[in-house]
Structures are given as structure tokens and as C-alpha cells.
């Protein structure tokens, strides 16, 4: 040990409530050692890391790290209460010793009497560090086992309280369980029901803000007697709430659902707010393009972003034009092709907004008003099939490794059979779920008609309805000689519904002006050419006709 050393006092604590190694006790012990006659050192600074695990690399610790990386020339000795206050990892301890040796520094444990400037001190320090690492692993294993036990008992293991739930005492007397919070469980049910009724996430958020409903975090603050922060609802918040697995009672860790040894999902609540089917329905709804483009402002029209230009396929947007009439200025509203401004569409579709809105309203209510509304089944076996293939592949690799002798070591055989049992159970469960889904009808009759559902909706809900039921509105310009506008409305989903449910055309169409094409979907045309069989051509067929008309006009202009 050098004379009158400059000492860096190092303090670490995993949990600030641990009285046995409290920061004050560590500081007092280091100061007492530094001021002793045979040391006579000076503490030049402190690296105090609280709530920091002993498994963290010392060079990455918030307080100690900068001292080691940037201020190494300011001290000669690193003094700690015990070796485990510096690190609980043998690898990190060896790196610290090497770092100190290269720079002429030493490490001292003041209560264990270890001075690593001597060979004997180094040896004892390495032994103690190895024991500290073993103790850390034991602590972690004990914590993980405790968390797993609490989880299997249905006891909440910690973290942010999920939306719509509250803590209640466990019936077994240990820890807290999750139960529905009466007020916000009802709010979540309201959100889910509105999404089912084709409300957009934006509209729900606006409504909650207008009603001055506190957000979940503010609600928890109010319950705790703290002032609300006035955070507002937004579209992303609504989507996150509706698609969170905890709403259906599923336990997740780092975004992944946690399963038991039998491959079944672990539940965090015995009485979930949403059913598994409802949660899956929310995920299906918001993993489409709607989730990728959550609106921050509402659309101001019924068909904006839904109707398309018949020629180029771009969406139509609502536009306003002001004209000066004898009585003064007047506003006129149109739907126009989005490619009108950049000139990439040679014949951009355009229609007066009131006309097109009325045409769609009349088509759905008059021609399809009595047709039954079917909803797509909320569950798709596709993701389950992908997961099933992945689990099968993992099981095959495991069996291959076993045959190759990779589990011949002591205790490894038991580990292999445990993993094999878990994976086999998961394969069986996933296969059964896929079979159930594939044997179920893809469309379920809601018991309501198009006319009933359509009449209850506002423009925004109608737009969502059109998207959900795969109804296409295509607007063509100059497709026929006697009209500037032509419109085709295709009901692509209805053909599938008719086939799968053995319905008759009379069950769907109220009049004879709707046609079923070879692709299997119904369509209605306004001012469109008629095919050889007397039916309305499809959008694709009309697009070819429109392109030929454009080509002929160009050729005529040249000549």
C-alpha cells in the first residue's frame, strides 16, 4: 500500500431499504479505515450507486463508471465495504483487478481485511468474489422461483397496474390479485363495444376528452389522492388499450405471452374484462392499415379515402371549390383523384360529393337493405399455423440434439424430457386450436340487415363499414359518351358469404340490377357500359375499356 493514498469510496446497494449494508454504514466504515494511523489516506470522492444490481458491470454503473473511465488519475485506491459491493460477478472482478494492475491501483475491502496489493489479498479476494457470484445466482433463482409461484397462484407479480383492474387481497393470504375495477372495467367494455360498432379510435378519444374522462394514469393518481396531470386521450392510447393482452387476462413478459408447462397461457385474472375472442377481434381490427395510419383528425366526408379512381386506383379525397354566383359565393364539394395534382393519372376520376354519397346510400339501403349482415370470424388460423410450424421445428431440433448425444451429461437427461414434454404439449394444443378454427365458419350472421345497420351510422362509421365489408366504390371519368361520371360499386365479400352459407340471390339482392360475376362478388353500375351478357363489367374490365378510350383520344388528337 502506498503512503497517504488518495481513496475513491465505492458504495453500492441493490435495494435502498437494506439496513445491513445501508449507504451510511458503508460510508462510515470506509472513512474509518481511511483515517486510521497506518493508512492516513484521503477520501477524494464517492461513487454511490443505489438500486444497482451487483451483476452490473462496474464500468457501466452510473456513478462508478465515469470515475473508472474518465477520472482514473485522481485516485490510488478503490475502497469498498465488502467485495460484493464492488461486483458479484467473477468475470467483472477479474477485469477490475486487471484494470487496477495496469494503472498501479489497488482494491481494498475494509471489513474483510483484504488488500489486493498483496498476493494473499488477491487470492482471498478472488475466492470471495466467486462466492459472491454464487450468492447472486442463488438470489436470482430464488426471486424467479418466487415470482413463478406467485404467478401460478394467480398473484400479481408487479409492474404497472393493467387498465381496468385493481388490486385485491389474495384468498391465500399472500400478495395481491387482480380483479376488475368497477368504473374502468366498464369503460373498457364501452370502448370495445364502440370499436365493434365501427367507431374509430380517434372518435372514441375525442368523445372521452369531451366528457372529461380521466386517462388511466390520471385515474390512478386521483385514487391515490394525488392531483391529475390532465393527460388527454388519443388514438394510439385507445388502440394500445384495446389490443393489450392483459385486457383479456393474459400474462405477458417483454411483449410475449407466458405459458405454463403444458403450453397453456397463464392468466393474471380469473375474471378478465374481455374474452379471448374479443381481444383477438381487436387485434385483427387494428393490425390492418387502420392501425398503421391512426388518424389525428377526423375525415370530413363519408367516402374520402374509401372511394377510388377507376383508372389509376388511387383514393379519392374530398375537395371544395368556391364559385361566384348571382346570389354571391357558393361552396361546391367534390371527390377527386389523389393523383390529379401530380398529373400521373391520365383520366382522373371526379364526382360531386352529394351525388356520390347519395348513390352509395341508396344502393345499400334500396338494393341490399334486407341482406343479412355477416361478420368475419375474429380468429384467423394463419398466425397459429406459423407458431405451430415453429414449435414443431424446435421439437425436431431438440430430438435431433438428443440423438446426437448432446444431453448425455449429468442431470441433462431430466432437462431434455422436461423440454420435450412442454413442446409436445404445445404442439398438441396449437394443432387442436387450428382444427377448431378451420372447422368454424368464416362468417357469422349478426341477425341484422344492411339497412338496419347502415341507418344507425354516421359518415365516419359508414366509411369504416365499407372498409370492413370490402365494398369498393370506383369512379370513372368519360367512360361513356352520354355522361361525365360512371360509378361501379362492388360487394366482394357478399359472394363468399352466399357460397359459404348456401344463400339464394333473393336473400341478398332486393332488385334485379345487381350482378354476380365470375370472381364471385356482386356489383352495381351507374352509367356504365353493359357486357354481352347484359351485366355490369367489373372494375378491372372497365379499367381496360377506359384505357382504350384514352388511347383512342390521344391517337385522334395526333392525327
XYZ file of C-alpha atoms in Angstrom:
559
model
C 0.000 0.000 0.000
C 1.367 3.399 -0.946
C 1.667 6.120 1.710
C -1.132 8.643 2.156
C -3.240 7.172 -0.673
C -5.994 9.023 -2.495
C -9.081 6.925 -1.920
C -12.233 6.540 -4.014
C -15.021 5.319 -1.762
C -17.350 2.939 -3.627
C -20.874 2.332 -2.329
C -23.469 0.065 -3.900
C -26.879 -1.097 -2.815
C -29.384 -3.231 -4.716
C -32.318 -2.183 -2.531
C -32.202 1.112 -0.662
C -34.131 -0.331 2.295
C -31.455 -2.917 3.115
C -30.268 -1.764 6.527
C -27.392 -4.284 6.807
C -25.431 -2.532 4.060
C -27.019 0.924 4.184
C -25.080 3.685 2.379
C -24.376 5.464 5.678
C -22.826 2.303 7.147
C -20.673 1.727 4.062
C -19.513 5.347 4.051
C -18.675 5.340 7.789
C -16.664 2.107 7.526
C -14.622 3.394 4.561
C -13.940 6.759 6.253
C -12.892 4.993 9.479
C -10.447 2.769 7.582
C -9.057 5.682 5.520
C -8.344 7.815 8.606
C -6.630 5.032 10.575
C -2.985 5.799 11.519
C -1.459 3.065 9.368
C -3.356 4.233 6.276
C -3.651 8.005 6.745
C -5.398 8.360 3.411
C -7.708 10.989 1.936
C -11.129 10.181 0.510
C -11.185 12.303 -2.627
C -14.651 11.276 -3.804
C -17.539 8.847 -3.641
C -19.126 6.622 -6.288
C -22.524 5.895 -4.739
C -24.766 3.632 -6.835
C -28.120 2.921 -5.206
C -30.707 0.493 -6.556
C -27.991 -1.057 -8.729
C -27.586 -4.827 -9.074
C -24.292 -6.479 -8.168
C -24.410 -8.209 -11.534
C -23.934 -4.930 -13.420
C -20.505 -4.298 -14.918
C -18.686 -1.724 -12.675
C -17.630 0.206 -15.785
C -21.315 0.641 -16.687
C -22.549 1.753 -13.283
C -23.998 5.302 -13.274
C -21.628 6.724 -10.627
C -18.624 4.381 -10.573
C -18.356 4.085 -14.368
C -17.345 7.738 -15.014
C -14.683 7.550 -12.276
C -13.101 4.500 -13.912
C -13.356 5.787 -17.481
C -12.605 9.480 -17.106
C -11.053 10.252 -13.698
C -8.708 7.325 -13.079
C -5.733 9.637 -12.459
C -7.440 11.202 -9.407
C -7.292 8.184 -7.038
C -4.925 5.374 -5.979
C -7.255 3.026 -4.053
C -10.775 1.722 -4.637
C -12.215 1.124 -1.166
C -15.410 -0.887 -0.558
C -17.198 -2.208 2.497
C -17.099 -5.756 1.101
C -16.059 -7.280 -2.216
C -19.685 -7.853 -3.219
C -20.242 -4.057 -3.036
C -17.872 -3.742 -5.983
C -19.317 -6.620 -8.006
C -20.899 -10.026 -7.629
C -19.514 -11.364 -10.901
C -16.138 -13.152 -11.032
C -15.643 -12.003 -14.614
C -16.193 -8.349 -13.721
C -13.975 -8.680 -10.641
C -11.119 -10.133 -12.725
C -11.485 -7.263 -15.200
C -11.345 -4.729 -12.352
C -8.202 -6.349 -10.931
C -6.510 -6.309 -14.327
C -7.520 -2.684 -14.842
C -6.068 -1.710 -11.459
C -2.799 -3.592 -12.033
C -2.241 -1.877 -15.373
C -2.667 1.553 -13.705
C -0.870 0.937 -10.418
C -4.035 0.975 -8.313
C -5.398 -1.418 -5.721
C -8.723 -2.588 -4.328
C -9.381 -2.785 -0.596
C -12.277 -4.438 1.247
C -12.277 -2.606 4.576
C -14.377 -5.046 6.646
C -12.948 -8.262 5.176
C -9.361 -7.080 5.723
C -8.355 -7.721 2.137
C -5.701 -5.570 0.489
C -5.193 -6.625 -3.104
C -1.789 -5.000 -3.260
C -0.518 -8.281 -1.745
C -0.564 -11.773 -3.376
C -2.501 -13.246 -0.424
C -5.077 -10.447 -0.665
C -5.601 -11.132 -4.343
C -6.178 -14.817 -3.709
C -8.715 -14.270 -0.939
C -10.479 -11.588 -2.975
C -10.935 -13.954 -5.919
C -12.343 -16.636 -3.631
C -14.793 -14.179 -2.063
C -15.788 -12.879 -5.493
C -16.592 -16.426 -6.608
C -18.789 -16.917 -3.544
C -20.489 -13.562 -4.219
C -21.326 -14.658 -7.763
C -22.826 -17.891 -6.460
C -24.868 -15.932 -3.960
C -26.134 -13.642 -6.741
C -27.229 -16.623 -8.824
C -28.968 -18.092 -5.785
C -30.770 -14.816 -5.109
C -31.918 -14.570 -8.721
C -33.093 -18.174 -8.788
C -34.984 -17.604 -5.538
C -36.625 -14.451 -6.895
C -37.594 -16.170 -10.158
C -38.987 -19.183 -8.322
C -40.941 -16.893 -6.025
C -42.340 -14.940 -8.981
C -43.324 -18.147 -10.772
C -45.026 -19.475 -7.639
C -46.901 -16.209 -7.177
C -47.924 -16.281 -10.819
C -49.204 -19.854 -10.616
C -51.218 -18.837 -7.551
C -52.771 -16.031 -9.577
C -50.945 -13.367 -7.576
C -49.805 -10.188 -9.333
C -46.026 -10.206 -9.728
C -45.532 -6.461 -10.107
C -45.354 -3.783 -12.744
C -47.829 -1.184 -13.951
C -51.403 -1.943 -12.938
C -53.209 -3.051 -16.136
C -56.020 -0.891 -17.490
C -59.364 -1.643 -15.875
C -58.029 -3.747 -12.995
C -57.455 -3.172 -9.288
C -55.570 -4.974 -6.530
C -57.424 -7.227 -4.110
C -56.044 -9.434 -1.352
C -55.309 -12.990 -2.390
C -57.603 -15.623 -0.888
C -54.469 -17.496 0.196
C -53.342 -14.522 2.220
C -50.140 -13.839 0.283
C -49.746 -10.962 -2.130
C -52.284 -9.193 -4.290
C -54.515 -10.448 -7.080
C -56.092 -8.585 -9.970
C -59.825 -8.011 -10.119
C -61.943 -5.765 -12.284
C -62.070 -2.111 -11.305
C -65.832 -1.400 -11.468
C -65.529 2.025 -13.090
C -62.767 1.486 -15.628
C -63.639 -2.109 -16.454
C -66.979 -0.678 -17.586
C -65.091 1.994 -19.554
C -63.044 -0.665 -21.331
C -66.238 -2.538 -22.176
C -67.630 0.701 -23.622
C -64.501 1.173 -25.754
C -64.683 -2.404 -27.056
C -68.389 -2.137 -27.876
C -67.828 1.121 -29.760
C -64.994 -0.384 -31.789
C -67.338 -3.243 -32.702
C -69.869 -0.606 -33.796
C -67.276 0.842 -36.231
C -66.214 3.809 -34.113
C -62.683 4.886 -34.986
C -60.031 5.122 -32.276
C -59.834 8.859 -32.931
C -63.565 9.379 -32.442
C -63.531 7.411 -29.174
C -60.628 9.509 -27.885
C -62.407 12.757 -28.813
C -65.577 11.614 -27.052
C -63.704 10.704 -23.853
C -61.918 14.052 -23.856
C -65.195 15.925 -24.374
C -66.684 14.040 -21.433
C -63.596 14.903 -19.321
C -62.967 11.239 -18.538
C -59.528 10.937 -16.874
C -56.968 8.718 -18.563
C -55.923 5.570 -16.724
C -52.777 7.102 -15.217
C -54.702 10.164 -14.029
C -57.436 7.933 -12.628
C -54.844 6.026 -10.564
C -53.336 9.303 -9.340
C -56.769 10.557 -8.266
C -57.450 7.308 -6.396
C -54.107 7.713 -4.623
C -55.041 11.233 -3.520
C -52.708 12.949 -5.994
C -53.640 15.702 -8.458
C -54.381 14.646 -12.034
C -51.900 15.739 -14.683
C -54.599 16.420 -17.267
C -53.259 13.977 -19.864
C -55.564 13.712 -22.885
C -56.790 10.614 -24.664
C -55.512 9.973 -28.198
C -55.959 7.369 -30.927
C -52.784 5.453 -30.076
C -53.863 5.115 -26.451
C -57.215 3.613 -27.468
C -55.520 1.119 -29.802
C -52.966 0.131 -27.128
C -55.703 -0.440 -24.538
C -57.908 -2.499 -26.849
C -55.062 -4.734 -28.100
C -53.259 -5.253 -24.772
C -53.330 -8.985 -23.865
C -53.806 -8.119 -20.178
C -57.313 -6.856 -21.037
C -58.179 -10.499 -21.774
C -56.338 -11.681 -18.666
C -53.207 -12.993 -20.431
C -49.891 -12.637 -18.596
C -47.118 -11.223 -20.777
C -43.389 -10.727 -20.314
C -41.458 -8.399 -22.624
C -44.366 -8.394 -25.053
C -44.709 -12.180 -25.238
C -47.489 -14.259 -23.712
C -46.246 -16.525 -20.926
C -47.266 -20.178 -20.950
C -47.226 -22.927 -18.330
C -45.501 -26.285 -18.688
C -48.483 -27.643 -20.596
C -48.229 -24.891 -23.173
C -51.363 -23.069 -21.991
C -51.424 -19.284 -21.486
C -51.004 -18.136 -17.886
C -53.846 -15.898 -16.725
C -53.391 -12.871 -14.458
C -57.078 -12.528 -13.620
C -59.785 -15.100 -13.011
C -62.427 -12.718 -14.385
C -60.957 -10.929 -17.441
C -62.670 -7.822 -18.767
C -62.528 -9.065 -22.377
C -62.912 -12.586 -23.686
C -60.075 -14.128 -25.661
C -62.230 -13.963 -28.819
C -62.959 -10.262 -28.290
C -59.299 -9.469 -27.745
C -58.369 -11.329 -30.910
C -61.056 -9.361 -32.750
C -59.452 -6.112 -31.581
C -56.028 -7.300 -32.725
C -57.415 -8.235 -36.159
C -59.103 -4.830 -36.429
C -56.029 -2.797 -35.534
C -53.317 -4.825 -37.266
C -54.685 -3.745 -40.631
C -53.812 -0.494 -42.367
C -56.070 1.319 -39.899
C -53.544 0.777 -37.103
C -50.627 1.882 -39.240
C -52.357 5.169 -40.026
C -54.299 6.134 -36.925
C -55.894 9.459 -37.761
C -55.159 12.516 -35.678
C -58.074 14.402 -37.288
C -61.414 13.067 -38.499
C -62.266 12.694 -42.154
C -64.763 15.314 -43.279
C -66.602 13.083 -45.744
C -68.241 9.685 -45.985
C -66.189 8.304 -48.877
C -62.855 10.117 -48.542
C -60.087 7.503 -48.552
C -62.602 4.756 -49.459
C -63.778 5.554 -52.998
C -61.114 5.086 -55.681
C -60.304 6.431 -59.121
C -61.426 3.802 -61.601
C -58.475 4.358 -63.947
C -55.413 4.561 -61.675
C -56.820 3.047 -58.453
C -55.765 5.961 -56.226
C -58.060 7.023 -53.391
C -60.469 9.901 -53.867
C -60.284 12.806 -51.440
C -62.882 15.423 -50.640
C -62.233 18.864 -52.118
C -64.066 22.209 -52.006
C -64.417 24.754 -54.763
C -65.950 28.204 -54.294
C -67.793 29.750 -57.235
C -69.224 33.219 -57.641
C -72.940 33.066 -58.449
C -75.504 35.813 -58.931
C -76.515 35.427 -55.297
C -72.914 35.508 -54.103
C -70.122 32.989 -53.443
C -71.171 29.334 -53.086
C -69.164 26.286 -51.986
C -69.255 23.067 -54.019
C -67.810 19.797 -52.759
C -66.250 17.080 -54.882
C -64.415 13.785 -54.633
C -61.291 13.930 -56.783
C -58.464 11.502 -57.590
C -55.410 11.991 -55.375
C -53.210 11.876 -58.472
C -54.957 14.867 -60.040
C -52.351 17.359 -58.799
C -49.234 15.425 -59.812
C -50.575 14.569 -63.250
C -49.783 10.847 -63.080
C -53.393 9.826 -63.827
C -54.388 10.365 -67.466
C -58.125 10.460 -66.729
C -58.625 11.221 -63.012
C -61.973 10.234 -61.528
C -64.145 13.029 -60.167
C -67.688 13.230 -58.778
C -69.821 15.684 -56.850
C -69.781 14.695 -53.198
C -73.544 14.903 -52.537
C -74.228 12.839 -55.666
C -71.777 10.052 -54.816
C -72.826 9.929 -51.155
C -76.491 9.675 -52.143
C -75.739 6.980 -54.732
C -73.920 4.793 -52.189
C -76.589 5.352 -49.534
C -79.372 4.434 -51.978
C -77.547 1.386 -53.334
C -77.007 -0.098 -49.894
C -80.436 0.706 -48.469
C -82.569 0.023 -51.586
C -80.736 -2.912 -53.191
C -79.151 -4.529 -50.141
C -81.310 -3.207 -47.313
C -82.735 -6.641 -46.488
C -79.483 -8.575 -46.872
C -78.191 -10.132 -43.639
C -75.017 -8.641 -42.204
C -72.324 -11.245 -41.638
C -69.188 -10.557 -39.614
C -65.885 -12.241 -40.288
C -64.786 -14.629 -37.597
C -62.337 -12.742 -35.401
C -59.850 -15.637 -35.295
C -57.500 -16.451 -38.151
C -55.617 -19.727 -38.048
C -52.731 -18.286 -40.091
C -50.676 -16.948 -37.130
C -51.372 -20.129 -35.173
C -50.137 -22.232 -38.072
C -46.914 -20.220 -38.208
C -46.433 -20.692 -34.473
C -47.227 -24.414 -34.788
C -44.588 -24.847 -37.505
C -42.025 -23.015 -35.365
C -42.738 -25.179 -32.295
C -42.563 -28.353 -34.402
C -39.186 -27.231 -35.745
C -37.930 -26.613 -32.196
C -39.128 -30.073 -31.146
C -37.387 -31.682 -34.139
C -34.123 -29.880 -33.300
C -34.406 -30.949 -29.668
C -34.896 -34.599 -30.636
C -32.001 -34.383 -33.100
C -29.713 -32.976 -30.409
C -30.749 -35.775 -28.059
C -29.973 -38.464 -30.654
C -26.608 -36.794 -31.246
C -25.717 -37.272 -27.564
C -25.890 -33.625 -26.565
C -27.898 -34.448 -23.420
C -25.693 -37.225 -22.040
C -24.235 -35.127 -19.226
C -25.233 -35.451 -15.589
C -28.713 -34.058 -14.991
C -29.213 -33.191 -18.664
C -31.490 -36.122 -19.385
C -34.122 -34.782 -16.991
C -33.839 -31.329 -18.591
C -34.367 -32.836 -22.053
C -37.531 -34.705 -21.121
C -38.973 -31.651 -19.410
C -38.443 -29.529 -22.525
C -39.763 -32.351 -24.719
C -42.928 -32.595 -22.617
C -43.537 -28.837 -22.787
C -43.002 -28.607 -26.550
C -45.107 -31.696 -27.246
C -47.942 -30.289 -25.128
C -47.749 -27.010 -27.005
C -47.843 -28.769 -30.390
C -50.955 -30.672 -29.324
C -52.672 -27.521 -28.074
C -51.873 -25.477 -31.183
C -52.941 -28.299 -33.512
C -56.277 -28.576 -31.695
C -56.829 -24.792 -31.893
C -56.080 -24.739 -35.623
C -58.537 -27.584 -36.223
C -61.279 -25.798 -34.280
C -60.738 -22.529 -36.154
C -60.556 -24.172 -39.587
C -63.745 -26.121 -38.946
C -65.629 -22.992 -37.865
C -67.483 -20.794 -40.378
C -65.523 -17.763 -41.560
C -68.632 -15.590 -41.444
C -71.187 -15.373 -38.646
C -74.704 -13.988 -39.115
C -75.260 -10.994 -36.822
C -79.045 -11.303 -37.117
C -79.278 -7.766 -38.522
C -79.666 -6.401 -42.028
C -77.639 -3.932 -44.070
C -80.483 -1.446 -43.923
C -80.744 -1.592 -40.127
C -77.017 -1.262 -39.531
C -76.423 1.413 -42.191
C -79.214 3.688 -40.969
C -77.663 3.866 -37.485
C -74.248 5.024 -38.633
C -72.769 8.460 -39.192
C -70.371 9.202 -42.056
C -67.286 8.037 -40.200
C -68.899 4.758 -39.171
C -70.185 4.203 -42.706
C -66.650 4.637 -44.017
C -65.402 2.022 -41.552
C -68.287 -0.293 -42.511
C -67.376 -0.069 -46.203
C -63.760 -0.942 -45.477
C -64.597 -3.787 -43.132
C -67.006 -5.435 -45.576
C -64.716 -4.973 -48.594
C -67.091 -2.736 -50.548
C -65.357 -0.879 -53.394
C -66.641 2.348 -54.959
C -64.830 3.149 -58.234
C -65.413 6.420 -60.113
C -64.578 6.718 -63.824
C -64.473 9.837 -65.975
C -65.699 9.935 -69.600
C -66.260 6.181 -69.617
C -69.429 6.548 -71.718
C -70.352 9.225 -74.244
C -73.509 10.492 -72.573
C -72.099 11.076 -69.064
C -69.034 12.615 -67.443
C -69.227 10.221 -64.482
C -69.604 6.466 -64.162
C -69.650 4.553 -60.893
C -69.267 0.868 -60.041
C -69.928 -0.454 -56.537
C -68.541 -3.946 -55.872
C -69.589 -6.040 -52.863
C -66.697 -8.508 -52.881
C -67.457 -10.087 -49.516
C -71.064 -10.966 -50.326
C -70.188 -13.588 -52.920
C -68.155 -15.534 -50.362
C -70.974 -15.256 -47.830
C -73.535 -16.557 -50.332
C -71.392 -19.571 -51.212
C -70.382 -20.489 -47.672
C -73.898 -20.153 -46.225
C -75.851 -21.573 -49.180
C -77.902 -18.410 -49.601
C -80.038 -17.547 -52.608
C -79.591 -14.337 -54.584
C -83.049 -13.317 -53.391
C -81.654 -13.394 -49.838
C -79.104 -10.748 -50.791
C -80.443 -8.528 -53.578
C -83.764 -6.713 -53.474
C -83.842 -5.857 -57.197
C -82.502 -7.389 -60.366
C -79.966 -4.687 -61.210
C -77.093 -6.262 -59.270
C -74.877 -8.834 -60.940
C -72.716 -11.696 -59.715
C -69.574 -12.054 -61.790
C -67.220 -14.981 -62.338
C -64.989 -13.783 -59.495
C -67.877 -14.394 -57.136
C -68.873 -10.919 -55.968
C -71.851 -8.657 -56.541
C -71.655 -5.288 -58.270
C -73.904 -2.394 -59.202
C -73.184 0.060 -62.001
C -74.352 3.611 -62.674
C -73.855 4.930 -66.223
C -71.538 2.071 -67.127
C -71.251 0.043 -70.350
C -73.145 -3.236 -70.411
C -71.437 -6.512 -71.181
C -72.514 -9.003 -73.841
C -74.456 -10.942 -71.222
C -76.290 -7.795 -70.108
C -74.309 -7.453 -66.874
C -72.178 -4.651 -65.482
C -68.445 -5.269 -66.138
C -66.061 -5.439 -63.192
C -63.784 -2.571 -62.183
C -60.848 -4.300 -63.876
C -62.806 -4.775 -67.093
C -63.975 -1.144 -67.058
C -60.417 -0.004 -66.416
C -59.324 -1.692 -69.638
C -62.203 -0.009 -71.505
C -61.193 3.387 -70.040
C -57.571 2.916 -71.087
C -58.615 2.061 -74.624
C -60.763 5.215 -74.764
C -57.805 7.308 -73.572
C -55.575 5.730 -76.232
C -58.116 6.414 -78.969
C -58.473 10.065 -77.918
C -54.714 10.511 -77.952
C -54.444 8.932 -81.380
C -57.246 11.156 -82.691
C -55.532 14.241 -81.296
C -52.293 13.358 -83.065
C -53.980 12.860 -86.422
